[in-house]
């Protein structure tokens, strides 16, 4: 096994991420679920690592994120935190760990942050506003998640593009504004027309909007690592670019992703947006 050279970057923090956003520098995020990949994506220069509950599908082989438990998220967050040196770690609150009450949400956040998360992510709009306010007031950096919210896949009727009609887009914009007001520093927007995501970012300039299948008008981008390496089973969604296609190592692919997000060539609106 080859030793990996230590990273020379300073550890990322919320202040620095906000500065990057204010200066128009795109923010890069990729998923990692274990120490090896956390070290690799960190070494390759990713700003943020998402310990996503997509690990339910990618690592555990489930058909959705619904079966993932808080204990499992804590375990994977610990693994990632051990491998990472500088990236900002965002961990998902899994299904059932925050819907009951804001106190339940707080307890779940404490577990994830004590495992090494710097920020927690939760899905949904409207009812989550009060929870986000409660958490941010208590010093927990929060990332929202709107649009296609995979924990609600059964209610949404599948992995469908959200906000396509005017009513849907209006609701998304309203929920995003509420999250921003409640103190969410960041929000992931998943699978929606790029015009809607761009409008959300423009209307909430202080909130870092991170897009996935939401075009290039946001503060940053996130992808599932296994998707952009094209090692996920099945056909890649249109919004994913296969960064491993040009060859080289996994680290090369991640470096190409970082460079493409930073210079605005990914996502390409003609190929990867709706
Ligand atoms: O769990 C995850 O990987 C996510 C991304 C799809 C944004 O939430």
mmCIF file of C-alpha atoms and ligand atoms in Angstrom, residues 31 50 52-54 92 121 145 188 190 212 222 224, ligand 1:
data_model
loop_
_atom_site.group_PDB
_atom_site.id
_atom_site.type_symbol
_atom_site.label_atom_id
_atom_site.label_comp_id
_atom_site.label_asym_id
_atom_site.label_seq_id
_atom_site.Cartn_x
_atom_site.Cartn_y
_atom_site.Cartn_z
ATOM 1 C CA UNK A 31 -19.845 11.974 -1.474
ATOM 2 C CA UNK A 50 -20.973 14.691 1.807
ATOM 3 C CA UNK A 52 -24.790 11.081 2.090
ATOM 4 C CA UNK A 53 -27.464 8.590 2.987
ATOM 5 C CA UNK A 54 -27.069 7.525 -0.656
ATOM 6 C CA UNK A 92 -27.105 13.461 6.255
ATOM 7 C CA UNK A 121 -28.150 18.066 5.988
ATOM 8 C CA UNK A 145 -32.189 19.738 0.645
ATOM 9 C CA UNK A 188 -28.788 21.239 -1.932
ATOM 10 C CA UNK A 190 -31.674 18.207 -6.626
ATOM 11 C CA UNK A 212 -27.164 18.237 -8.460
ATOM 12 C CA UNK A 222 -22.355 17.911 -5.706
ATOM 13 C CA UNK A 224 -22.253 10.932 -5.861
HETATM 14 O O1 LIG B 1 -27.223 11.252 -0.101
HETATM 15 C C1 LIG B 1 -26.684 11.870 -1.028
HETATM 16 O O2 LIG B 1 -25.690 11.447 -1.627
HETATM 17 C C2 LIG B 1 -27.275 13.139 -1.403
HETATM 18 C C3 LIG B 1 -26.839 13.738 -2.710
HETATM 19 C C4 LIG B 1 -27.557 13.066 -3.812
HETATM 20 C C5 LIG B 1 -27.017 15.213 -2.736
HETATM 21 O O3 LIG B 1 -28.094 13.664 -0.706
#
